[in-house]
């Protein structure tokens, strides 16, 4: 019997462009089924929680899609102090989370100063994983952050097509700079994450196929993919949001291509889709990133409208999340969840 495209993708971890196009544009449920099996086989029903700490919304960039872009004068800018960051980490650690993710606007001077904070986190929790997501930084700063103890770095490439990249970003930001930065991260020994929004303005199936090909060439340890959601104070305020369904489809395709990659079920997905967190796991994701940003700051980290973050500030909230996961057949892992290659 002829193999389905999803079976072929699972077996070869690859498909010709035409097959990818059919899967991306169609509504065939088989990639979801195959990806669910692969996810079970690789991760055994375990899910990893990463504590997201949105440490600053100060950003030098002006990405057209992003609510914390430099030109947005309508948000209150903040940066957490070292003490505040350490207290978020302490809270997350006490609840059993073993990865801290410091994310923020692109701000090279502040990122350099963050080196001491990273060293303090490393000293206080030697066995925790430290992930950074601070945008494009000079290689020297990345080196200092790595030496201070950071293990992983998320830098979505956003789109692999230079002309599309130029339509999402102001003049002066270039795809090549981002790719160079991704290569520096890899060379410095970071577990490296890349990815893109689904349904960003102007995105076509060909763009998504180019994204997949770029990831095949780079082989990231982490893949961050979520739907584009408009934010009211950006030039893309009037654009249409990306499709949750297509996001789930991409999780499945990516899981079949990259069985071992750490793929979060993103906040943007659960913002668009009720029950999206579990739907993302069922489609192939294996990570959830609960928000540990202190409440007064959380709403100022407004990348897009209507953000629906998982918050587990208290043991009771964590228990509720664990119950939701266990009702869906998942258990929360107590390990760091580093990338491990599965053959
Ligand atoms: N400044 C760092 C960077 O550029 O990687 C980290 C923060 S940045 C805000 C994190 C991610 O948010 C971006 O990579 C982008 O894909 C996503 N994002 C920004 N605006 C968004 C929007 N309107 N809808 C969905 N995702 C968005």
mmCIF file with all atom_site columns, N, CA and C and ligand atoms in Angstrom, residues 56 58-59 61 63-68 102-107 133-136 153-158 173 178 195-198 224 226-231 234 236 268 301-305, ligand 1:
data_model
loop_
_atom_site.group_PDB
_atom_site.id
_atom_site.type_symbol
_atom_site.label_atom_id
_atom_site.label_alt_id
_atom_site.label_comp_id
_atom_site.label_asym_id
_atom_site.label_entity_id
_atom_site.label_seq_id
_atom_site.pdbx_PDB_ins_code
_atom_site.Cartn_x
_atom_site.Cartn_y
_atom_site.Cartn_z
_atom_site.occupancy
_atom_site.B_iso_or_equiv
_atom_site.pdbx_formal_charge
_atom_site.auth_seq_id
_atom_site.auth_comp_id
_atom_site.auth_asym_id
_atom_site.auth_atom_id
_atom_site.pdbx_PDB_model_num
ATOM   1   N N   . UNK A 1 56  ? 12.616 42.516 30.649 1.00 0.00 ? 56  UNK A N   1
ATOM   2   C CA  . UNK A 1 56  ? 12.601 43.937 30.247 1.00 0.00 ? 56  UNK A CA  1
ATOM   3   C C   . UNK A 1 56  ? 11.874 44.094 28.916 1.00 0.00 ? 56  UNK A C   1
ATOM   4   N N   . UNK A 1 58  ? 12.323 46.996 27.240 1.00 0.00 ? 58  UNK A N   1
ATOM   5   C CA  . UNK A 1 58  ? 13.061 48.069 26.564 1.00 0.00 ? 58  UNK A CA  1
ATOM   6   C C   . UNK A 1 58  ? 13.731 47.464 25.333 1.00 0.00 ? 58  UNK A C   1
ATOM   7   N N   . UNK A 1 59  ? 13.467 48.052 24.158 1.00 0.00 ? 59  UNK A N   1
ATOM   8   C CA  . UNK A 1 59  ? 13.971 47.442 22.924 1.00 0.00 ? 59  UNK A CA  1
ATOM   9   C C   . UNK A 1 59  ? 14.460 48.504 21.957 1.00 0.00 ? 59  UNK A C   1
ATOM   10  N N   . UNK A 1 61  ? 14.893 47.839 18.788 1.00 0.00 ? 61  UNK A N   1
ATOM   11  C CA  . UNK A 1 61  ? 14.376 47.477 17.468 1.00 0.00 ? 61  UNK A CA  1
ATOM   12  C C   . UNK A 1 61  ? 12.974 48.018 17.245 1.00 0.00 ? 61  UNK A C   1
ATOM   13  N N   . UNK A 1 63  ? 10.546 46.250 15.088 1.00 0.00 ? 63  UNK A N   1
ATOM   14  C CA  . UNK A 1 63  ? 9.891  45.219 14.278 1.00 0.00 ? 63  UNK A CA  1
ATOM   15  C C   . UNK A 1 63  ? 8.421  45.588 14.115 1.00 0.00 ? 63  UNK A C   1
ATOM   16  N N   . UNK A 1 64  ? 7.920  45.501 12.900 1.00 0.00 ? 64  UNK A N   1
ATOM   17  C CA  . UNK A 1 64  ? 6.597  46.057 12.615 1.00 0.00 ? 64  UNK A CA  1
ATOM   18  C C   . UNK A 1 64  ? 5.461  45.306 13.311 1.00 0.00 ? 64  UNK A C   1
ATOM   19  N N   . UNK A 1 65  ? 5.727  44.048 13.698 1.00 0.00 ? 65  UNK A N   1
ATOM   20  C CA  . UNK A 1 65  ? 4.678  43.214 14.294 1.00 0.00 ? 65  UNK A CA  1
ATOM   21  C C   . UNK A 1 65  ? 4.620  43.309 15.806 1.00 0.00 ? 65  UNK A C   1
ATOM   22  N N   . UNK A 1 66  ? 5.638  43.860 16.436 1.00 0.00 ? 66  UNK A N   1
ATOM   23  C CA  . UNK A 1 66  ? 5.843  43.633 17.871 1.00 0.00 ? 66  UNK A CA  1
ATOM   24  C C   . UNK A 1 66  ? 5.408  44.821 18.734 1.00 0.00 ? 66  UNK A C   1
ATOM   25  N N   . UNK A 1 67  ? 4.630  44.521 19.770 1.00 0.00 ? 67  UNK A N   1
ATOM   26  C CA  . UNK A 1 67  ? 4.105  45.568 20.651 1.00 0.00 ? 67  UNK A CA  1
ATOM   27  C C   . UNK A 1 67  ? 5.153  46.270 21.498 1.00 0.00 ? 67  UNK A C   1
ATOM   28  N N   . UNK A 1 68  ? 6.330  45.661 21.693 1.00 0.00 ? 68  UNK A N   1
ATOM   29  C CA  . UNK A 1 68  ? 7.345  46.364 22.485 1.00 0.00 ? 68  UNK A CA  1
ATOM   30  C C   . UNK A 1 68  ? 8.358  47.076 21.587 1.00 0.00 ? 68  UNK A C   1
ATOM   31  N N   . UNK A 1 102 ? 15.157 33.864 30.500 1.00 0.00 ? 102 UNK A N   1
ATOM   32  C CA  . UNK A 1 102 ? 15.129 35.330 30.584 1.00 0.00 ? 102 UNK A CA  1
ATOM   33  C C   . UNK A 1 102 ? 14.905 35.874 29.187 1.00 0.00 ? 102 UNK A C   1
ATOM   34  N N   . UNK A 1 103 ? 13.743 36.495 28.991 1.00 0.00 ? 103 UNK A N   1
ATOM   35  C CA  . UNK A 1 103 ? 13.447 37.046 27.673 1.00 0.00 ? 103 UNK A CA  1
ATOM   36  C C   . UNK A 1 103 ? 13.250 38.553 27.789 1.00 0.00 ? 103 UNK A C   1
ATOM   37  N N   . UNK A 1 104 ? 13.614 39.277 26.732 1.00 0.00 ? 104 UNK A N   1
ATOM   38  C CA  . UNK A 1 104 ? 13.409 40.721 26.780 1.00 0.00 ? 104 UNK A CA  1
ATOM   39  C C   . UNK A 1 104 ? 13.679 41.379 25.450 1.00 0.00 ? 104 UNK A C   1
ATOM   40  N N   . UNK A 1 105 ? 13.413 42.669 25.410 1.00 0.00 ? 105 UNK A N   1
ATOM   41  C CA  . UNK A 1 105 ? 13.701 43.459 24.225 1.00 0.00 ? 105 UNK A CA  1
ATOM   42  C C   . UNK A 1 105 ? 15.203 43.434 23.938 1.00 0.00 ? 105 UNK A C   1
ATOM   43  N N   . UNK A 1 106 ? 15.545 43.840 22.708 1.00 0.00 ? 106 UNK A N   1
ATOM   44  C CA  . UNK A 1 106 ? 16.963 43.829 22.322 1.00 0.00 ? 106 UNK A CA  1
ATOM   45  C C   . UNK A 1 106 ? 17.624 45.105 22.824 1.00 0.00 ? 106 UNK A C   1
ATOM   46  N N   . UNK A 1 107 ? 18.588 44.925 23.697 1.00 0.00 ? 107 UNK A N   1
ATOM   47  C CA  . UNK A 1 107 ? 19.203 46.062 24.374 1.00 0.00 ? 107 UNK A CA  1
ATOM   48  C C   . UNK A 1 107 ? 20.618 45.652 24.767 1.00 0.00 ? 107 UNK A C   1
ATOM   49  N N   . UNK A 1 133 ? 16.812 34.886 25.785 1.00 0.00 ? 133 UNK A N   1
ATOM   50  C CA  . UNK A 1 133 ? 16.169 35.279 24.537 1.00 0.00 ? 133 UNK A CA  1
ATOM   51  C C   . UNK A 1 133 ? 16.193 36.802 24.519 1.00 0.00 ? 133 UNK A C   1
ATOM   52  N N   . UNK A 1 134 ? 17.309 37.329 24.022 1.00 0.00 ? 134 UNK A N   1
ATOM   53  C CA  . UNK A 1 134 ? 17.590 38.759 24.166 1.00 0.00 ? 134 UNK A CA  1
ATOM   54  C C   . UNK A 1 134 ? 17.861 39.423 22.823 1.00 0.00 ? 134 UNK A C   1
ATOM   55  N N   . UNK A 1 135 ? 17.489 38.740 21.738 1.00 0.00 ? 135 UNK A N   1
ATOM   56  C CA  . UNK A 1 135 ? 17.683 39.322 20.412 1.00 0.00 ? 135 UNK A CA  1
ATOM   57  C C   . UNK A 1 135 ? 19.102 39.161 19.904 1.00 0.00 ? 135 UNK A C   1
ATOM   58  N N   . UNK A 1 136 ? 19.440 39.971 18.897 1.00 0.00 ? 136 UNK A N   1
ATOM   59  C CA  . UNK A 1 136 ? 20.773 39.897 18.278 1.00 0.00 ? 136 UNK A CA  1
ATOM   60  C C   . UNK A 1 136 ? 21.767 40.661 19.145 1.00 0.00 ? 136 UNK A C   1
ATOM   61  N N   . UNK A 1 153 ? 19.797 29.479 24.053 1.00 0.00 ? 153 UNK A N   1
ATOM   62  C CA  . UNK A 1 153 ? 19.439 30.809 23.541 1.00 0.00 ? 153 UNK A CA  1
ATOM   63  C C   . UNK A 1 153 ? 18.366 30.655 22.465 1.00 0.00 ? 153 UNK A C   1
ATOM   64  N N   . UNK A 1 154 ? 17.301 31.404 22.608 1.00 0.00 ? 154 UNK A N   1
ATOM   65  C CA  . UNK A 1 154 ? 16.222 31.399 21.610 1.00 0.00 ? 154 UNK A CA  1
ATOM   66  C C   . UNK A 1 154 ? 16.314 32.663 20.770 1.00 0.00 ? 154 UNK A C   1
ATOM   67  N N   . UNK A 1 155 ? 16.432 32.480 19.467 1.00 0.00 ? 155 UNK A N   1
ATOM   68  C CA  . UNK A 1 155 ? 16.436 33.623 18.546 1.00 0.00 ? 155 UNK A CA  1
ATOM   69  C C   . UNK A 1 155 ? 15.682 33.201 17.290 1.00 0.00 ? 155 UNK A C   1
ATOM   70  N N   . UNK A 1 156 ? 14.395 33.505 17.267 1.00 0.00 ? 156 UNK A N   1
ATOM   71  C CA  . UNK A 1 156 ? 13.631 33.111 16.079 1.00 0.00 ? 156 UNK A CA  1
ATOM   72  C C   . UNK A 1 156 ? 14.195 33.809 14.852 1.00 0.00 ? 156 UNK A C   1
ATOM   73  N N   . UNK A 1 157 ? 14.287 33.065 13.749 1.00 0.00 ? 157 UNK A N   1
ATOM   74  C CA  . UNK A 1 157 ? 14.811 33.727 12.541 1.00 0.00 ? 157 UNK A CA  1
ATOM   75  C C   . UNK A 1 157 ? 13.710 34.572 11.897 1.00 0.00 ? 157 UNK A C   1
ATOM   76  N N   . UNK A 1 158 ? 12.452 34.307 12.271 1.00 0.00 ? 158 UNK A N   1
ATOM   77  C CA  . UNK A 1 158 ? 11.231 35.044 11.848 1.00 0.00 ? 158 UNK A CA  1
ATOM   78  C C   . UNK A 1 158 ? 10.794 34.734 10.421 1.00 0.00 ? 158 UNK A C   1
ATOM   79  N N   . UNK A 1 173 ? 17.561 46.315 9.572  1.00 0.00 ? 173 UNK A N   1
ATOM   80  C CA  . UNK A 1 173 ? 17.590 44.950 10.130 1.00 0.00 ? 173 UNK A CA  1
ATOM   81  C C   . UNK A 1 173 ? 17.679 43.978 8.969  1.00 0.00 ? 173 UNK A C   1
ATOM   82  N N   . UNK A 1 178 ? 20.926 38.159 11.502 1.00 0.00 ? 178 UNK A N   1
ATOM   83  C CA  . UNK A 1 178 ? 20.305 37.204 12.415 1.00 0.00 ? 178 UNK A CA  1
ATOM   84  C C   . UNK A 1 178 ? 20.907 35.801 12.237 1.00 0.00 ? 178 UNK A C   1
ATOM   85  N N   . UNK A 1 195 ? 12.939 29.823 14.816 1.00 0.00 ? 195 UNK A N   1
ATOM   86  C CA  . UNK A 1 195 ? 11.507 29.634 14.549 1.00 0.00 ? 195 UNK A CA  1
ATOM   87  C C   . UNK A 1 195 ? 10.887 30.872 13.948 1.00 0.00 ? 195 UNK A C   1
ATOM   88  N N   . UNK A 1 196 ? 9.587  30.835 13.822 1.00 0.00 ? 196 UNK A N   1
ATOM   89  C CA  . UNK A 1 196 ? 8.891  31.932 13.133 1.00 0.00 ? 196 UNK A CA  1
ATOM   90  C C   . UNK A 1 196 ? 7.443  32.008 13.597 1.00 0.00 ? 196 UNK A C   1
ATOM   91  N N   . UNK A 1 197 ? 6.808  33.113 13.232 1.00 0.00 ? 197 UNK A N   1
ATOM   92  C CA  . UNK A 1 197 ? 5.376  33.240 13.454 1.00 0.00 ? 197 UNK A CA  1
ATOM   93  C C   . UNK A 1 197 ? 4.664  32.580 12.276 1.00 0.00 ? 197 UNK A C   1
ATOM   94  N N   . UNK A 1 198 ? 3.466  32.075 12.540 1.00 0.00 ? 198 UNK A N   1
ATOM   95  C CA  . UNK A 1 198 ? 2.641  31.533 11.466 1.00 0.00 ? 198 UNK A CA  1
ATOM   96  C C   . UNK A 1 198 ? 1.622  32.595 11.092 1.00 0.00 ? 198 UNK A C   1
ATOM   97  N N   . UNK A 1 224 ? 10.780 27.472 18.128 1.00 0.00 ? 224 UNK A N   1
ATOM   98  C CA  . UNK A 1 224 ? 9.676  28.282 18.652 1.00 0.00 ? 224 UNK A CA  1
ATOM   99  C C   . UNK A 1 224 ? 8.784  28.749 17.508 1.00 0.00 ? 224 UNK A C   1
ATOM   100 N N   . UNK A 1 226 ? 4.755  30.179 16.751 1.00 0.00 ? 226 UNK A N   1
ATOM   101 C CA  . UNK A 1 226 ? 3.431  30.568 17.260 1.00 0.00 ? 226 UNK A CA  1
ATOM   102 C C   . UNK A 1 226 ? 2.735  31.418 16.220 1.00 0.00 ? 226 UNK A C   1
ATOM   103 N N   . UNK A 1 227 ? 1.422  31.540 16.323 1.00 0.00 ? 227 UNK A N   1
ATOM   104 C CA  . UNK A 1 227 ? 0.710  32.365 15.347 1.00 0.00 ? 227 UNK A CA  1
ATOM   105 C C   . UNK A 1 227 ? 1.006  33.846 15.541 1.00 0.00 ? 227 UNK A C   1
ATOM   106 N N   . UNK A 1 228 ? 1.053  34.587 14.447 1.00 0.00 ? 228 UNK A N   1
ATOM   107 C CA  . UNK A 1 228 ? 1.088  36.051 14.533 1.00 0.00 ? 228 UNK A CA  1
ATOM   108 C C   . UNK A 1 228 ? -0.257 36.527 15.091 1.00 0.00 ? 228 UNK A C   1
ATOM   109 N N   . UNK A 1 229 ? -0.196 37.488 16.019 1.00 0.00 ? 229 UNK A N   1
ATOM   110 C CA  . UNK A 1 229 ? -1.417 38.100 16.554 1.00 0.00 ? 229 UNK A CA  1
ATOM   111 C C   . UNK A 1 229 ? -1.208 39.609 16.518 1.00 0.00 ? 229 UNK A C   1
ATOM   112 N N   . UNK A 1 230 ? -2.124 40.361 15.886 1.00 0.00 ? 230 UNK A N   1
ATOM   113 C CA  . UNK A 1 230 ? -1.878 41.797 15.794 1.00 0.00 ? 230 UNK A CA  1
ATOM   114 C C   . UNK A 1 230 ? -1.887 42.486 17.168 1.00 0.00 ? 230 UNK A C   1
ATOM   115 N N   . UNK A 1 231 ? -1.112 43.534 17.263 1.00 0.00 ? 231 UNK A N   1
ATOM   116 C CA  . UNK A 1 231 ? -1.088 44.364 18.485 1.00 0.00 ? 231 UNK A CA  1
ATOM   117 C C   . UNK A 1 231 ? -1.528 45.760 18.068 1.00 0.00 ? 231 UNK A C   1
ATOM   118 N N   . UNK A 1 234 ? 0.792  48.875 16.757 1.00 0.00 ? 234 UNK A N   1
ATOM   119 C CA  . UNK A 1 234 ? 1.855  48.608 15.781 1.00 0.00 ? 234 UNK A CA  1
ATOM   120 C C   . UNK A 1 234 ? 1.335  48.876 14.367 1.00 0.00 ? 234 UNK A C   1
ATOM   121 N N   . UNK A 1 236 ? 1.028  46.863 12.137 1.00 0.00 ? 236 UNK A N   1
ATOM   122 C CA  . UNK A 1 236 ? 0.254  45.695 11.703 1.00 0.00 ? 236 UNK A CA  1
ATOM   123 C C   . UNK A 1 236 ? -1.039 45.529 12.497 1.00 0.00 ? 236 UNK A C   1
ATOM   124 N N   . UNK A 1 268 ? 1.150  32.255 22.439 1.00 0.00 ? 268 UNK A N   1
ATOM   125 C CA  . UNK A 1 268 ? 0.383  32.866 21.344 1.00 0.00 ? 268 UNK A CA  1
ATOM   126 C C   . UNK A 1 268 ? -0.664 31.879 20.831 1.00 0.00 ? 268 UNK A C   1
ATOM   127 N N   . UNK A 1 301 ? 4.455  43.775 29.023 1.00 0.00 ? 301 UNK A N   1
ATOM   128 C CA  . UNK A 1 301 ? 5.197  42.982 28.036 1.00 0.00 ? 301 UNK A CA  1
ATOM   129 C C   . UNK A 1 301 ? 4.178  42.500 27.012 1.00 0.00 ? 301 UNK A C   1
ATOM   130 N N   . UNK A 1 302 ? 3.718  43.471 26.233 1.00 0.00 ? 302 UNK A N   1
ATOM   131 C CA  . UNK A 1 302 ? 2.566  43.225 25.381 1.00 0.00 ? 302 UNK A CA  1
ATOM   132 C C   . UNK A 1 302 ? 2.985  43.078 23.923 1.00 0.00 ? 302 UNK A C   1
ATOM   133 N N   . UNK A 1 303 ? 3.467  41.886 23.584 1.00 0.00 ? 303 UNK A N   1
ATOM   134 C CA  . UNK A 1 303 ? 3.915  41.636 22.210 1.00 0.00 ? 303 UNK A CA  1
ATOM   135 C C   . UNK A 1 303 ? 2.736  41.698 21.258 1.00 0.00 ? 303 UNK A C   1
ATOM   136 N N   . UNK A 1 304 ? 1.566  41.221 21.737 1.00 0.00 ? 304 UNK A N   1
ATOM   137 C CA  . UNK A 1 304 ? 0.350  41.169 20.909 1.00 0.00 ? 304 UNK A CA  1
ATOM   138 C C   . UNK A 1 304 ? -0.836 41.300 21.853 1.00 0.00 ? 304 UNK A C   1
ATOM   139 N N   . UNK A 1 305 ? -2.020 41.526 21.286 1.00 0.00 ? 305 UNK A N   1
ATOM   140 C CA  . UNK A 1 305 ? -3.207 41.767 22.115 1.00 0.00 ? 305 UNK A CA  1
ATOM   141 C C   . UNK A 1 305 ? -3.761 40.462 22.697 1.00 0.00 ? 305 UNK A C   1
HETATM 142 N N1  . LIG B 2 .   ? 13.928 40.548 21.604 1.00 0.00 ? 1   LIG B N1  1
HETATM 143 C C1  . LIG B 2 .   ? 14.092 39.137 21.537 1.00 0.00 ? 1   LIG B C1  1
HETATM 144 C C2  . LIG B 2 .   ? 14.056 38.658 20.106 1.00 0.00 ? 1   LIG B C2  1
HETATM 145 O O1  . LIG B 2 .   ? 13.852 39.466 19.216 1.00 0.00 ? 1   LIG B O1  1
HETATM 146 O O2  . LIG B 2 .   ? 14.287 37.467 19.885 1.00 0.00 ? 1   LIG B O2  1
HETATM 147 C C3  . LIG B 2 .   ? 13.089 38.357 22.358 1.00 0.00 ? 1   LIG B C3  1
HETATM 148 C C4  . LIG B 2 .   ? 11.735 38.946 22.506 1.00 0.00 ? 1   LIG B C4  1
HETATM 149 S S1  . LIG B 2 .   ? 10.754 38.899 21.023 1.00 0.00 ? 1   LIG B S1  1
HETATM 150 C C5  . LIG B 2 .   ? 9.457  39.935 21.497 1.00 0.00 ? 1   LIG B C5  1
HETATM 151 C C6  . LIG B 2 .   ? 10.134 37.247 21.070 1.00 0.00 ? 1   LIG B C6  1
HETATM 152 C C7  . LIG B 2 .   ? 9.294  36.781 19.903 1.00 0.00 ? 1   LIG B C7  1
HETATM 153 O O3  . LIG B 2 .   ? 7.973  37.320 20.008 1.00 0.00 ? 1   LIG B O3  1
HETATM 154 C C8  . LIG B 2 .   ? 9.722  37.190 18.537 1.00 0.00 ? 1   LIG B C8  1
HETATM 155 O O4  . LIG B 2 .   ? 10.703 36.328 18.072 1.00 0.00 ? 1   LIG B O4  1
HETATM 156 C C9  . LIG B 2 .   ? 8.432  37.134 17.708 1.00 0.00 ? 1   LIG B C9  1
HETATM 157 O O5  . LIG B 2 .   ? 8.375  35.993 16.866 1.00 0.00 ? 1   LIG B O5  1
HETATM 158 C C10 . LIG B 2 .   ? 7.347  37.082 18.784 1.00 0.00 ? 1   LIG B C10 1
HETATM 159 N N2  . LIG B 2 .   ? 6.339  38.130 18.541 1.00 0.00 ? 1   LIG B N2  1
HETATM 160 C C11 . LIG B 2 .   ? 6.539  39.458 18.514 1.00 0.00 ? 1   LIG B C11 1
HETATM 161 N N3  . LIG B 2 .   ? 5.411  40.112 18.146 1.00 0.00 ? 1   LIG B N3  1
HETATM 162 C C12 . LIG B 2 .   ? 4.468  39.153 17.941 1.00 0.00 ? 1   LIG B C12 1
HETATM 163 C C13 . LIG B 2 .   ? 3.115  39.189 17.513 1.00 0.00 ? 1   LIG B C13 1
HETATM 164 N N4  . LIG B 2 .   ? 2.513  40.329 17.222 1.00 0.00 ? 1   LIG B N4  1
HETATM 165 N N5  . LIG B 2 .   ? 2.450  38.013 17.402 1.00 0.00 ? 1   LIG B N5  1
HETATM 166 C C14 . LIG B 2 .   ? 3.061  36.853 17.704 1.00 0.00 ? 1   LIG B C14 1
HETATM 167 N N6  . LIG B 2 .   ? 4.347  36.751 18.101 1.00 0.00 ? 1   LIG B N6  1
HETATM 168 C C15 . LIG B 2 .   ? 5.050  37.891 18.212 1.00 0.00 ? 1   LIG B C15 1
#
